[in-house]
Amino acid sequence: MIALVDCNNFYVSCERVFNPALEGRPVGVLSNNDGCIVARSNELKALGVEMGTAKHLLSPSIRRQVTLLSSNYALYGDMSRRVTDVLAEFSPDVEVYSIDESFVGFQGFDPATLEARGQRLRQTVQQWTGIPVSVGFAPTRVLAKVANHAAKKHPGYRDQGVCLLTADSPATQALLKQLPVTEIWGIARRTGERLRVMGIETAWQLREADPKQIRRRFSVVQERIVWELRGQPSIQLDDMTQPKQQIMVSRSFGRLTSSPHDLREALRQHAARAGEKLRAQQSVTSAVMVFVRTNAFRQDLPQYRNRVVVTLDCPTDDSRELIHAAIQGLRQLWRNGYAYHKAGVMLLDLSPKANRQLTLTEKPQTEEEAKRSERLMATVDKLNRELGRGTIQLGLPRAGNAWTLRAEHRTPRYTTRWDELVNVKL
């Protein structure tokens, strides 16, 4: 059996660990630059506030009731690590799927003991970290997702926070018949629309579909989902995390700026981050698209938006080359007289690094140059991964720059910064 352990309202729960006064109150966590709500407490959901709602669109009556906090990713990442450490106490087989979800293997355990183990796991995570979790047991990952969904939302399991499903039980059949096909892990909205055309609207109907037909019309991954719904393990996490075909890094500025230095610094940071993501999926890029724009909502100001694609001499994952291309693109895009609001980069034409072939016009790096670049980037990534992002930067940003994110409501990074530790008064 496999368990999916999912932290409930994770970002909000992390904030409540260090500020118990937030318990029972509607709380929302805002996206970068304090723009949109990306996490909601149950109390905020009950007020009808949807995920992704812009902060400025909240009505005055709701604003008076709600506590809004800036994203505190350093805290959330460290709390996620602590939860994972607790899960390892219950099984050596822990696969981290996202910042708030992990698959935990319970192969070899007596099925009759799993619900009790799930309850003990929930209690231990709550006691040791303060984070509430829901647990879904099933013979496959896709069914474990369904079980976890039931543990969080279905009236028959919600109070316990644990749901155990077997492949062919009446409870499993009832849940799958109620579950829309788009709620299944791995079924995107467009895929759901195509399935509805075939008369498949629920998870149960997909389970009963012909796997070969699903494979012909969609992909091998969709066929494996059918087998997983039938209780036959067919999917590995790698099946659900394919390398991206494009990588974009962009962000709105904390305030409008007419300084080319601000845009240059922002693009340098974005290109370096894009390079880090590129190396993480073992890919290289052949072109960098650079874009800038003003604030379309400020109609009282002159408007300008543009983009340019800079082709690289040879495919690369070296952040220095990506930054050079981004700055080259900015030189082409820059216009005086505008107050810029956003800039970003997108890496195009990605290909696997391991089996890349040279083009006829490409000038290959020498073996020594390639190894030096690879060692340098690997060292930078390792230091930033172990010591915190931004430990090693390609160029230092100026203090007070315009592109720095707004985080007017960010709580202290209690667990990762010595100068932001909790103060206790006796």
Short mmCIF file of C-alpha atoms in Angstrom, two decimals:
data_model
loop_
_atom_site.label_atom_id
_atom_site.label_comp_id
_atom_site.label_asym_id
_atom_site.label_seq_id
_atom_site.Cartn_x
_atom_site.Cartn_y
_atom_site.Cartn_z
CA MET A 1 0.00 0.00 0.00
CA ILE A 2 1.01 3.60 -0.64
CA ALA A 3 0.01 6.61 1.43
CA LEU A 4 -0.24 10.16 0.14
CA VAL A 5 0.38 12.56 3.01
CA ASP A 6 -0.81 16.09 2.23
CA CYS A 7 -0.34 19.10 4.53
CA ASN A 8 -3.64 20.93 5.02
CA ASN A 9 -3.62 24.57 3.88
CA PHE A 10 0.15 24.35 4.16
CA TYR A 11 1.27 27.98 3.87
CA VAL A 12 -1.42 29.15 6.28
CA SER A 13 -0.65 26.27 8.67
CA CYS A 14 3.04 27.28 8.73
CA GLU A 15 2.06 30.82 9.72
CA ARG A 16 -0.26 29.54 12.45
CA VAL A 17 2.49 27.43 14.02
CA PHE A 18 4.31 30.61 15.01
CA ASN A 19 1.25 32.81 15.51
CA PRO A 20 -1.53 30.81 17.21
CA ALA A 21 -3.70 33.94 17.26
CA LEU A 22 -4.43 33.19 13.58
CA GLU A 23 -6.28 29.98 14.47
CA GLY A 24 -9.96 30.15 13.55
CA ARG A 25 -9.53 33.38 11.60
CA PRO A 26 -9.73 33.84 7.80
CA VAL A 27 -6.11 34.01 6.59
CA GLY A 28 -4.70 34.37 3.08
CA VAL A 29 -1.12 34.17 1.82
CA LEU A 30 -0.25 36.43 -1.10
CA SER A 31 1.85 35.70 -4.16
CA ASN A 32 5.15 37.37 -4.99
CA ASN A 33 4.78 41.15 -4.87
CA ASP A 34 1.66 40.78 -2.70
CA GLY A 35 -0.50 40.47 -5.79
CA CYS A 36 -2.91 37.51 -5.58
CA ILE A 37 -4.05 35.05 -2.94
CA VAL A 38 -2.22 31.73 -3.39
CA ALA A 39 -3.20 30.01 -0.12
CA ARG A 40 -6.42 30.20 1.90
CA SER A 41 -7.53 29.00 5.28
CA ASN A 42 -10.84 27.16 5.47
CA GLU A 43 -12.36 30.25 7.05
CA LEU A 44 -11.33 32.36 4.06
CA LYS A 45 -12.73 29.77 1.64
CA ALA A 46 -16.02 29.94 3.54
CA LEU A 47 -16.19 33.67 2.75
CA GLY A 48 -16.24 32.81 -0.96
CA VAL A 49 -12.74 34.05 -1.77
CA GLU A 50 -11.40 32.08 -4.75
CA MET A 51 -7.82 30.96 -5.26
CA GLY A 52 -5.90 33.55 -7.29
CA THR A 53 -8.13 36.47 -6.33
CA ALA A 54 -6.23 39.75 -6.68
CA LYS A 55 -5.70 41.53 -3.40
CA HIS A 56 -7.10 44.82 -4.72
CA LEU A 57 -10.34 43.12 -5.81
CA LEU A 58 -11.33 42.04 -2.30
CA SER A 59 -14.38 43.91 -1.08
CA PRO A 60 -13.96 46.27 1.90
CA SER A 61 -16.19 44.04 4.05
CA ILE A 62 -13.95 41.01 3.45
CA ARG A 63 -10.76 43.03 3.88
CA ARG A 64 -11.91 43.98 7.37
CA GLN A 65 -12.24 40.30 8.33
CA VAL A 66 -9.17 38.84 6.64
CA THR A 67 -5.52 38.67 7.66
CA LEU A 68 -3.31 38.81 4.55
CA LEU A 69 0.34 37.77 4.74
CA SER A 70 3.20 37.95 2.24
CA SER A 71 4.74 34.69 1.01
CA ASN A 72 7.51 33.44 3.29
CA TYR A 73 9.08 30.69 1.18
CA ALA A 74 12.16 30.28 3.36
CA LEU A 75 9.90 29.34 6.27
CA TYR A 76 7.63 27.11 4.18
CA GLY A 77 10.55 25.22 2.66
CA ASP A 78 12.11 24.51 6.04
CA MET A 79 8.79 23.41 7.56
CA SER A 80 8.31 21.08 4.59
CA ARG A 81 11.69 19.49 5.33
CA ARG A 82 10.68 18.98 8.96
CA VAL A 83 7.45 17.25 7.97
CA THR A 84 9.39 14.95 5.62
CA ASP A 85 11.78 14.05 8.45
CA VAL A 86 8.81 12.97 10.57
CA LEU A 87 7.41 10.82 7.74
CA ALA A 88 10.75 9.01 7.55
CA GLU A 89 10.12 7.82 11.11
CA PHE A 90 7.17 5.75 9.81
CA SER A 91 8.68 4.35 6.62
CA PRO A 92 12.07 4.42 4.86
CA ASP A 93 10.24 4.82 1.53
CA VAL A 94 9.36 8.53 1.29
CA GLU A 95 9.01 10.25 -2.10
CA VAL A 96 8.60 14.03 -1.95
CA TYR A 97 6.13 15.10 -4.63
CA SER A 98 5.76 18.80 -3.80
CA ILE A 99 6.39 21.20 -0.95
CA ASP A 100 3.29 19.93 0.87
CA GLU A 101 2.80 16.38 -0.47
CA SER A 102 4.75 13.12 -0.14
CA PHE A 103 4.12 9.51 -1.09
CA VAL A 104 5.01 7.09 1.70
CA GLY A 105 5.41 3.38 0.99
CA PHE A 106 3.83 0.88 3.41
CA GLN A 107 4.61 -2.31 1.52
CA GLY A 108 4.74 -5.31 3.84
CA PHE A 109 2.63 -3.74 6.57
CA ASP A 110 -0.52 -5.52 7.72
CA PRO A 111 -3.40 -3.73 5.92
CA ALA A 112 -5.55 -4.07 9.05
CA THR A 113 -3.12 -1.79 10.93
CA LEU A 114 -2.83 0.99 8.33
CA GLU A 115 -5.67 3.22 9.47
CA ALA A 116 -4.28 3.20 13.01
CA ARG A 117 -0.80 3.94 11.63
CA GLY A 118 -2.26 6.80 9.62
CA GLN A 119 -3.83 8.30 12.73
CA ARG A 120 -0.57 7.95 14.64
CA LEU A 121 1.29 9.58 11.75
CA ARG A 122 -1.11 12.53 11.75
CA GLN A 123 -0.79 12.97 15.51
CA THR A 124 3.02 12.79 15.39
CA VAL A 125 3.36 15.30 12.56
CA GLN A 126 0.98 17.65 14.39
CA GLN A 127 2.86 17.28 17.68
CA TRP A 128 6.39 17.57 16.27
CA THR A 129 5.84 20.27 13.64
CA GLY A 130 2.43 21.82 14.34
CA ILE A 131 1.27 21.07 10.77
CA PRO A 132 -2.07 19.24 10.24
CA VAL A 133 -2.02 16.57 7.52
CA SER A 134 -4.45 14.25 5.75
CA VAL A 135 -3.53 10.67 4.81
CA GLY A 136 -4.87 8.58 1.93
CA PHE A 137 -3.96 4.87 1.64
CA ALA A 138 -4.39 2.87 -1.57
CA PRO A 139 -2.60 0.25 -3.65
CA THR A 140 -1.57 2.82 -6.33
CA ARG A 141 -0.48 6.46 -6.43
CA VAL A 142 -3.53 7.65 -8.39
CA LEU A 143 -5.92 5.94 -5.96
CA ALA A 144 -3.89 7.30 -3.04
CA LYS A 145 -4.56 10.78 -4.44
CA VAL A 146 -8.27 9.97 -4.54
CA ALA A 147 -8.12 8.63 -0.98
CA ASN A 148 -6.37 11.77 0.23
CA HIS A 149 -8.97 13.94 -1.48
CA ALA A 150 -11.65 12.00 0.41
CA ALA A 151 -9.75 12.30 3.71
CA LYS A 152 -9.79 16.09 3.32
CA LYS A 153 -13.26 16.72 1.88
CA HIS A 154 -15.59 13.71 2.03
CA PRO A 155 -17.99 13.81 5.01
CA GLY A 156 -17.40 10.14 5.77
CA TYR A 157 -13.64 10.55 6.22
CA ARG A 158 -13.04 14.25 6.87
CA ASP A 159 -13.35 14.09 10.65
CA GLN A 160 -10.79 11.29 10.88
CA GLY A 161 -8.39 12.75 8.29
CA VAL A 162 -7.51 9.23 7.08
CA CYS A 163 -9.00 7.23 4.20
CA LEU A 164 -8.03 3.72 3.10
CA LEU A 165 -9.20 2.49 -0.31
CA THR A 166 -8.81 -0.93 -1.86
CA ALA A 167 -9.08 -1.49 -5.59
CA ASP A 168 -12.58 -3.00 -5.83
CA SER A 169 -14.35 -2.07 -2.61
CA PRO A 170 -17.84 -0.50 -2.69
CA ALA A 171 -16.39 2.61 -1.00
CA THR A 172 -13.84 3.03 -3.80
CA GLN A 173 -16.51 2.56 -6.45
CA ALA A 174 -18.78 5.12 -4.79
CA LEU A 175 -16.01 7.72 -4.55
CA LEU A 176 -14.91 7.23 -8.17
CA LYS A 177 -18.49 7.61 -9.42
CA GLN A 178 -18.78 10.96 -7.62
CA LEU A 179 -15.36 12.30 -8.66
CA PRO A 180 -15.19 14.41 -11.86
CA VAL A 181 -12.56 13.11 -14.26
CA THR A 182 -10.69 16.44 -14.13
CA GLU A 183 -10.10 15.91 -10.40
CA ILE A 184 -7.89 12.89 -11.12
CA TRP A 185 -4.14 13.38 -10.76
CA GLY A 186 -2.65 13.76 -14.24
CA ILE A 187 -5.87 14.72 -16.05
CA ALA A 188 -5.62 18.34 -17.21
CA ARG A 189 -8.58 20.50 -18.21
CA ARG A 190 -8.12 20.03 -21.95
CA THR A 191 -7.74 16.28 -21.55
CA GLY A 192 -10.92 16.30 -19.48
CA GLU A 193 -12.77 18.09 -22.29
CA ARG A 194 -11.65 15.47 -24.80
CA LEU A 195 -12.69 12.69 -22.43
CA ARG A 196 -16.14 14.24 -22.02
CA VAL A 197 -16.56 14.14 -25.80
CA MET A 198 -16.01 10.37 -25.46
CA GLY A 199 -18.69 10.20 -22.76
CA ILE A 200 -16.19 9.92 -19.90
CA GLU A 201 -17.07 12.40 -17.17
CA THR A 202 -16.26 10.61 -13.91
CA ALA A 203 -13.26 8.76 -12.54
CA TRP A 204 -15.27 5.53 -12.56
CA GLN A 205 -16.06 5.86 -16.27
CA LEU A 206 -12.37 6.35 -16.98
CA ARG A 207 -11.55 3.29 -14.86
CA GLU A 208 -13.94 1.21 -16.98
CA ALA A 209 -12.65 2.58 -20.32
CA ASP A 210 -10.58 0.51 -22.74
CA PRO A 211 -6.91 1.19 -21.82
CA LYS A 212 -5.72 0.61 -25.40
CA GLN A 213 -8.21 3.13 -26.76
CA ILE A 214 -7.15 5.69 -24.15
CA ARG A 215 -3.51 5.16 -25.15
CA ARG A 216 -4.29 5.60 -28.87
CA ARG A 217 -6.24 8.81 -28.32
CA PHE A 218 -4.05 10.32 -25.61
CA SER A 219 -0.75 8.89 -24.35
CA VAL A 220 0.82 6.02 -22.45
CA VAL A 221 0.58 8.05 -19.23
CA GLN A 222 -3.21 8.33 -19.59
CA GLU A 223 -3.39 4.57 -20.16
CA ARG A 224 -1.41 4.00 -16.98
CA ILE A 225 -3.88 6.16 -15.07
CA VAL A 226 -6.63 3.73 -16.11
CA TRP A 227 -4.62 0.79 -14.75
CA GLU A 228 -3.87 2.70 -11.56
CA LEU A 229 -7.58 3.36 -11.02
CA ARG A 230 -8.05 -0.40 -11.29
CA GLY A 231 -5.52 -0.96 -8.53
CA GLN A 232 -2.52 -1.99 -10.64
CA PRO A 233 0.63 0.10 -9.91
CA SER A 234 1.80 1.58 -13.22
CA ILE A 235 3.03 5.12 -12.57
CA GLN A 236 6.32 6.43 -11.20
CA LEU A 237 6.73 10.07 -10.16
CA ASP A 238 9.00 10.62 -13.17
CA ASP A 239 6.00 9.87 -15.43
CA MET A 240 4.22 12.92 -14.03
CA THR A 241 7.18 15.32 -14.10
CA GLN A 242 8.33 15.51 -17.70
CA PRO A 243 11.02 18.09 -18.59
CA LYS A 244 9.55 21.45 -19.54
CA GLN A 245 9.67 22.55 -23.17
CA GLN A 246 10.09 26.19 -22.15
CA ILE A 247 11.26 27.89 -18.98
CA MET A 248 10.08 31.36 -18.03
CA VAL A 249 11.19 33.55 -15.14
CA SER A 250 9.55 36.95 -14.76
CA ARG A 251 8.20 39.18 -12.05
CA SER A 252 6.49 42.50 -11.61
CA PHE A 253 8.60 45.20 -10.00
CA GLY A 254 7.99 46.49 -6.50
CA ARG A 255 7.62 49.98 -8.01
CA LEU A 256 7.73 51.53 -11.47
CA THR A 257 11.16 52.46 -12.78
CA SER A 258 12.66 54.38 -15.69
CA SER A 259 16.22 53.27 -14.92
CA PRO A 260 18.00 50.86 -17.29
CA HIS A 261 20.10 49.72 -14.32
CA ASP A 262 17.01 48.34 -12.58
CA LEU A 263 15.95 46.36 -15.65
CA ARG A 264 19.48 45.09 -16.21
CA GLU A 265 19.73 43.83 -12.62
CA ALA A 266 16.28 42.22 -12.77
CA LEU A 267 17.04 40.40 -16.03
CA ARG A 268 20.39 39.25 -14.68
CA GLN A 269 18.67 37.67 -11.69
CA HIS A 270 15.92 36.14 -13.85
CA ALA A 271 18.39 34.66 -16.34
CA ALA A 272 20.47 33.14 -13.52
CA ARG A 273 17.35 31.58 -12.00
CA ALA A 274 16.28 30.24 -15.41
CA GLY A 275 19.72 28.66 -15.81
CA GLU A 276 19.33 26.96 -12.44
CA LYS A 277 15.98 25.48 -13.51
CA LEU A 278 17.45 24.44 -16.85
CA ARG A 279 20.29 22.52 -15.22
CA ALA A 280 17.92 20.88 -12.76
CA GLN A 281 16.13 19.11 -15.62
CA GLN A 282 19.40 18.34 -17.47
CA SER A 283 18.54 20.43 -20.53
CA VAL A 284 20.19 23.10 -22.67
CA THR A 285 18.64 26.03 -24.54
CA SER A 286 19.32 27.50 -27.98
CA ALA A 287 17.53 30.85 -27.63
CA VAL A 288 16.53 33.38 -24.99
CA MET A 289 13.43 35.52 -25.33
CA VAL A 290 13.55 38.81 -23.38
CA PHE A 291 10.50 40.97 -22.74
CA VAL A 292 9.71 44.24 -20.97
CA ARG A 293 6.49 46.09 -20.39
CA THR A 294 4.90 49.02 -18.61
CA ASN A 295 1.85 48.81 -16.34
CA ALA A 296 -1.22 48.37 -18.55
CA PHE A 297 -3.46 49.51 -15.69
CA ARG A 298 -1.76 52.91 -15.53
CA GLN A 299 -3.45 54.50 -18.53
CA ASP A 300 -2.27 57.89 -17.31
CA LEU A 301 1.29 56.88 -18.29
CA PRO A 302 2.81 56.18 -21.75
CA GLN A 303 2.50 52.49 -22.63
CA TYR A 304 5.17 50.23 -24.14
CA ARG A 305 5.67 46.49 -24.36
CA ASN A 306 8.04 44.52 -26.53
CA ARG A 307 10.03 41.31 -26.77
CA VAL A 308 13.00 39.99 -28.68
CA VAL A 309 14.56 36.57 -29.19
CA VAL A 310 18.34 36.28 -28.89
CA THR A 311 19.79 33.19 -30.58
CA LEU A 312 22.76 31.58 -28.85
CA ASP A 313 25.88 30.56 -30.72
CA CYS A 314 25.53 27.06 -29.29
CA PRO A 315 23.03 25.42 -26.91
CA THR A 316 24.04 25.96 -23.29
CA ASP A 317 22.99 25.74 -19.65
CA ASP A 318 25.66 28.19 -18.44
CA SER A 319 24.02 31.09 -16.58
CA ARG A 320 26.78 33.45 -17.73
CA GLU A 321 25.80 32.90 -21.37
CA LEU A 322 22.13 33.31 -20.57
CA ILE A 323 22.76 36.57 -18.73
CA HIS A 324 24.85 37.87 -21.62
CA ALA A 325 21.98 37.08 -24.02
CA ALA A 326 19.41 38.73 -21.72
CA ILE A 327 21.43 41.95 -21.50
CA GLN A 328 21.91 41.90 -25.27
CA GLY A 329 18.15 41.65 -25.67
CA LEU A 330 17.57 44.53 -23.25
CA ARG A 331 19.79 46.78 -25.36
CA GLN A 332 17.48 46.17 -28.30
CA LEU A 333 14.30 46.67 -26.28
CA TRP A 334 15.19 49.68 -24.15
CA ARG A 335 13.32 52.91 -24.82
CA ASN A 336 13.64 56.11 -22.79
CA GLY A 337 10.61 57.87 -21.40
CA TYR A 338 8.69 54.89 -20.02
CA ALA A 339 8.01 53.70 -16.48
CA TYR A 340 8.63 49.96 -16.63
CA HIS A 341 6.59 47.52 -14.55
CA LYS A 342 7.85 44.06 -15.52
CA ALA A 343 10.69 42.25 -17.28
CA GLY A 344 11.46 38.60 -17.82
CA VAL A 345 13.21 35.90 -19.81
CA MET A 346 11.99 32.70 -21.47
CA LEU A 347 14.35 29.92 -22.53
CA LEU A 348 13.30 28.42 -25.86
CA ASP A 349 14.16 25.39 -27.97
CA LEU A 350 15.15 23.18 -25.03
CA SER A 351 16.78 19.81 -25.63
CA PRO A 352 18.31 17.08 -23.42
CA LYS A 353 21.89 17.83 -22.55
CA ALA A 354 23.03 14.20 -22.61
CA ASN A 355 22.24 13.45 -26.27
CA ARG A 356 22.52 16.86 -27.91
CA GLN A 357 23.97 16.90 -31.42
CA LEU A 358 26.00 19.74 -32.92
CA THR A 359 24.62 21.68 -35.88
CA LEU A 360 26.59 22.22 -39.08
CA THR A 361 27.32 25.88 -38.27
CA GLU A 362 27.97 25.43 -34.55
CA LYS A 363 31.41 25.97 -33.08
CA PRO A 364 31.84 23.35 -30.35
CA GLN A 365 33.44 24.19 -27.05
CA THR A 366 36.73 22.58 -26.30
CA GLU A 367 36.49 19.73 -23.80
CA GLU A 368 38.35 21.82 -21.24
CA GLU A 369 35.96 24.77 -21.63
CA ALA A 370 32.92 22.52 -21.32
CA LYS A 371 34.19 20.83 -18.17
CA ARG A 372 35.15 24.15 -16.59
CA SER A 373 31.67 25.57 -17.27
CA GLU A 374 29.98 22.45 -15.92
CA ARG A 375 32.07 22.42 -12.73
CA LEU A 376 31.44 26.12 -12.10
CA MET A 377 27.66 25.89 -12.54
CA ALA A 378 27.48 22.70 -10.45
CA THR A 379 29.38 24.42 -7.64
CA VAL A 380 27.13 27.49 -7.75
CA ASP A 381 23.99 25.33 -7.68
CA LYS A 382 25.29 23.22 -4.79
CA LEU A 383 26.18 26.23 -2.65
CA ASN A 384 22.84 27.89 -3.28
CA ARG A 385 21.01 24.65 -2.59
CA GLU A 386 22.79 23.94 0.68
CA LEU A 387 23.34 27.47 2.00
CA GLY A 388 20.24 29.18 0.63
CA ARG A 389 19.30 30.72 -2.70
CA GLY A 390 21.26 33.85 -3.43
CA THR A 391 24.37 32.78 -1.51
CA ILE A 392 26.28 32.92 -4.80
CA GLN A 393 25.08 35.49 -7.33
CA LEU A 394 26.35 36.61 -10.69
CA GLY A 395 26.55 40.31 -9.93
CA LEU A 396 25.29 41.95 -6.75
CA PRO A 397 22.03 43.94 -6.84
CA ARG A 398 22.01 47.49 -5.51
CA ALA A 399 20.19 48.29 -2.30
CA GLY A 400 16.81 49.95 -2.78
CA ASN A 401 16.38 48.86 -6.40
CA ALA A 402 12.92 49.10 -7.95
CA TRP A 403 12.57 45.47 -8.95
CA THR A 404 12.84 44.03 -5.42
CA LEU A 405 9.62 42.30 -4.45
CA ARG A 406 7.09 43.93 -2.20
CA ALA A 407 6.61 41.88 0.95
CA GLU A 408 4.89 44.34 3.21
CA HIS A 409 3.19 41.63 5.30
CA ARG A 410 5.89 38.95 5.48
CA THR A 411 6.35 37.28 8.84
CA PRO A 412 9.84 36.51 10.19
CA ARG A 413 11.78 33.56 8.75
CA TYR A 414 11.74 31.96 12.17
CA THR A 415 13.63 28.76 11.40
CA THR A 416 16.28 29.87 8.90
CA ARG A 417 17.56 33.26 10.10
CA TRP A 418 19.34 33.83 13.40
CA ASP A 419 18.23 37.46 13.48
CA GLU A 420 14.56 36.47 13.06
CA LEU A 421 14.21 33.88 15.80
CA VAL A 422 11.06 33.91 17.90
CA ASN A 423 11.31 36.25 20.89
CA VAL A 424 9.93 34.77 24.10
CA LYS A 425 9.10 36.98 27.07
CA LEU A 426 8.72 35.46 30.54
#
